[in-house]
Tab-separated table of C-alpha atoms and ligand atoms in Angstrom:
chain	number	residue	atom	x	y	z
A	1	MET	CA	-9.640	-8.577	11.568
A	2	SER	CA	-8.027	-10.196	14.309
A	3	ASP	CA	-5.464	-12.265	11.846
A	4	CYS	CA	-4.729	-9.218	9.686
A	5	ILE	CA	-0.982	-8.016	9.474
A	6	PHE	CA	-2.236	-4.318	8.698
A	7	CYS	CA	-4.666	-4.454	10.972
A	8	LYS	CA	-2.350	-4.956	13.764
A	9	ILE	CA	0.107	-2.599	11.950
A	10	ILE	CA	-3.055	-0.230	12.574
A	11	ALA	CA	-3.888	-1.062	16.042
A	12	GLY	CA	-0.181	-0.350	17.138
A	13	GLU	CA	0.013	-4.325	17.467
A	14	ILE	CA	2.691	-4.730	15.601
A	15	PRO	CA	5.451	-1.849	15.006
A	16	ALA	CA	5.498	-0.180	11.132
A	17	LYS	CA	7.821	2.172	10.025
A	18	LYS	CA	5.224	5.221	9.507
A	19	ILE	CA	4.974	8.108	7.151
A	20	TYR	CA	1.130	9.002	7.400
A	21	GLU	CA	-1.647	8.804	8.882
A	22	ASP	CA	-5.200	10.198	9.134
A	23	ASP	CA	-8.610	8.589	10.311
A	24	GLU	CA	-9.182	6.720	7.365
A	25	MET	CA	-5.031	5.542	5.774
A	26	LEU	CA	-2.204	4.415	6.797
A	27	ALA	CA	1.700	4.763	5.008
A	28	PHE	CA	4.343	3.173	6.155
A	29	HIS	CA	7.745	1.297	4.416
A	30	ASP	CA	7.760	-2.306	3.603
A	31	VAL	CA	9.521	-4.088	5.784
A	32	ARG	CA	10.893	-6.002	2.405
A	33	PRO	CA	11.965	-2.904	0.388
A	34	GLN	CA	12.616	-3.568	-3.436
A	35	ALA	CA	13.477	-0.317	-4.193
A	36	PRO	CA	15.175	2.646	-2.691
A	37	VAL	CA	11.662	4.057	-1.781
A	38	HIS	CA	8.795	1.648	-1.072
A	39	PHE	CA	6.274	2.336	1.326
A	40	LEU	CA	2.237	1.211	1.372
A	41	VAL	CA	-0.424	2.988	1.554
A	42	ILE	CA	-3.611	0.964	3.380
A	43	PRO	CA	-6.890	1.845	4.683
A	44	LYS	CA	-7.880	1.525	8.016
A	45	LYS	CA	-10.979	-0.483	6.888
A	46	HIS	CA	-10.110	-3.755	6.338
A	47	ILE	CA	-11.134	-4.265	2.692
A	48	LYS	CA	-9.616	-8.071	1.713
A	49	SER	CA	-8.282	-6.881	-2.284
A	50	ILE	CA	-9.155	-4.139	-4.898
A	51	MET	CA	-11.320	-7.434	-5.881
A	52	ASP	CA	-13.376	-6.808	-2.601
A	53	ILE	CA	-14.074	-3.115	-3.340
A	54	GLU	CA	-17.907	-2.025	-3.059
A	55	SER	CA	-19.456	0.812	-4.059
A	56	ASP	CA	-19.270	2.374	-0.765
A	57	ASP	CA	-15.614	2.071	-0.962
A	58	THR	CA	-14.981	3.871	-4.176
A	59	ALA	CA	-14.282	7.576	-3.134
A	60	LEU	CA	-11.876	5.883	0.010
A	61	ALA	CA	-10.180	4.120	-3.328
A	62	GLY	CA	-9.510	7.487	-4.871
A	63	ARG	CA	-8.247	8.998	-1.486
A	64	LEU	CA	-5.658	6.303	-1.410
A	65	LEU	CA	-4.178	6.915	-4.707
A	66	SER	CA	-4.275	10.723	-4.587
A	67	LYS	CA	-2.304	10.159	-1.304
A	68	ALA	CA	0.160	7.454	-2.535
A	69	GLN	CA	0.983	10.548	-5.439
A	70	GLU	CA	1.696	13.074	-2.979
A	71	LEU	CA	3.636	10.499	-0.420
A	72	ALA	CA	5.684	9.506	-3.636
A	73	LYS	CA	6.422	12.914	-4.407
A	74	GLU	CA	7.183	13.607	-0.847
A	75	GLN	CA	9.544	10.913	-1.013
A	76	GLY	CA	11.447	12.016	-4.115
A	77	CYS	CA	9.615	10.004	-6.538
A	78	GLY	CA	8.225	13.590	-8.030
A	79	GLU	CA	10.504	14.310	-11.201
A	80	LYS	CA	11.757	10.770	-12.278
A	81	GLY	CA	8.158	8.819	-11.025
A	82	ALA	CA	7.947	5.617	-9.423
A	83	ARG	CA	5.884	2.602	-9.690
A	84	PHE	CA	1.767	2.206	-8.178
A	85	VAL	CA	1.263	-1.549	-7.784
A	86	ILE	CA	-1.669	-3.186	-6.201
A	87	ASN	CA	-1.432	-7.293	-6.230
A	88	ALA	CA	-4.706	-9.459	-5.943
A	89	LYS	CA	-5.358	-12.376	-4.932
A	90	ASP	CA	-3.283	-15.379	-5.637
A	91	HIS	CA	-2.158	-15.176	-9.634
A	92	GLY	CA	-1.858	-11.209	-8.175
A	93	GLY	CA	1.041	-12.118	-5.876
A	94	GLN	CA	-0.478	-10.225	-3.123
A	95	THR	CA	0.264	-11.917	0.260
A	96	VAL	CA	-1.380	-9.712	2.281
A	97	ASP	CA	-5.288	-10.024	2.329
A	98	HIS	CA	-5.629	-6.623	3.409
A	99	LEU	CA	-5.860	-3.989	0.607
A	100	HIS	CA	-2.385	-2.233	0.013
A	101	ILE	CA	-1.030	-0.009	-3.122
A	102	HIS	CA	2.229	-0.240	-3.287
A	103	VAL	CA	4.703	2.778	-4.340
A	104	LEU	CA	7.986	2.137	-5.603
A	105	GLY	CA	10.406	4.207	-6.462
A	106	GLY	CA	14.403	6.012	-6.415
A	107	ARG	CA	15.297	3.357	-9.485
A	108	PHE	CA	14.773	2.579	-12.612
A	109	LEU	CA	11.864	-0.416	-12.673
A	110	ASN	CA	11.922	-3.192	-15.349
A	111	TRP	CA	8.653	-3.789	-17.294
A	112	PRO	CA	6.900	-6.262	-17.587
A	113	PRO	CA	7.631	-7.641	-13.917
A	114	GLY	CA	7.905	-11.087	-14.668
B	1	DGP	P1	1.448	-8.420	-1.661
B	1	DGP	O1	2.460	-9.096	-1.717
B	1	DGP	O2	1.578	-7.220	-2.319
B	1	DGP	O3	0.444	-8.629	-0.717
B	1	DGP	O4	2.591	-7.429	-0.609
B	1	DGP	C1	2.698	-7.743	1.298
B	1	DGP	C2	4.073	-6.596	1.264
B	1	DGP	O5	3.743	-6.410	2.837
B	1	DGP	C3	5.302	-7.429	1.245
B	1	DGP	O6	5.980	-6.304	0.084
B	1	DGP	C4	6.085	-6.989	2.590
B	1	DGP	C5	4.879	-6.156	3.435
B	1	DGP	N1	4.823	-6.529	4.753
B	1	DGP	C6	4.609	-7.850	5.236
B	1	DGP	N2	4.072	-7.652	6.310
B	1	DGP	C7	4.864	-6.883	6.848
B	1	DGP	C8	4.863	-6.076	8.060
B	1	DGP	O7	4.651	-6.782	9.009
B	1	DGP	N3	5.493	-5.200	7.831
B	1	DGP	C9	6.057	-4.024	7.285
B	1	DGP	N4	6.342	-2.797	7.068
B	1	DGP	N5	5.827	-4.591	5.885
B	1	DGP	C10	5.234	-5.842	5.871
């Protein structure tokens, strides 16, 4: 989508610190990190939110989750763990309307988030 920040990152129109890329997904560091490790895993397909995933997208969603886990381990979170977050729509605190998994780690994270 032409007005989507994450689609612009995928297209290379906005720079990002990428940590992984393949034909269907991209992972990059969050511009406003909330923990020593904070990156996002996104599909290249523009899906607005987890609320908009359709049956054709479920295998892709599984691969996004699997890659998030793999990258979390690569970023040093394998032993102590990490938090995997998907904000959805207004009440979920989603600010960028392109599906993304936050992966946060490198410090203890309180729960509930508030
Ligand atoms: P959410 O609130 O779940 O929609 O989180 C969106 C995240 O995206 C937020 O933590 C900041 C991050 N973000 C927004 N714009 C950019 C950008 O241009 N580059 C990068 N790397 N991250 C961005």
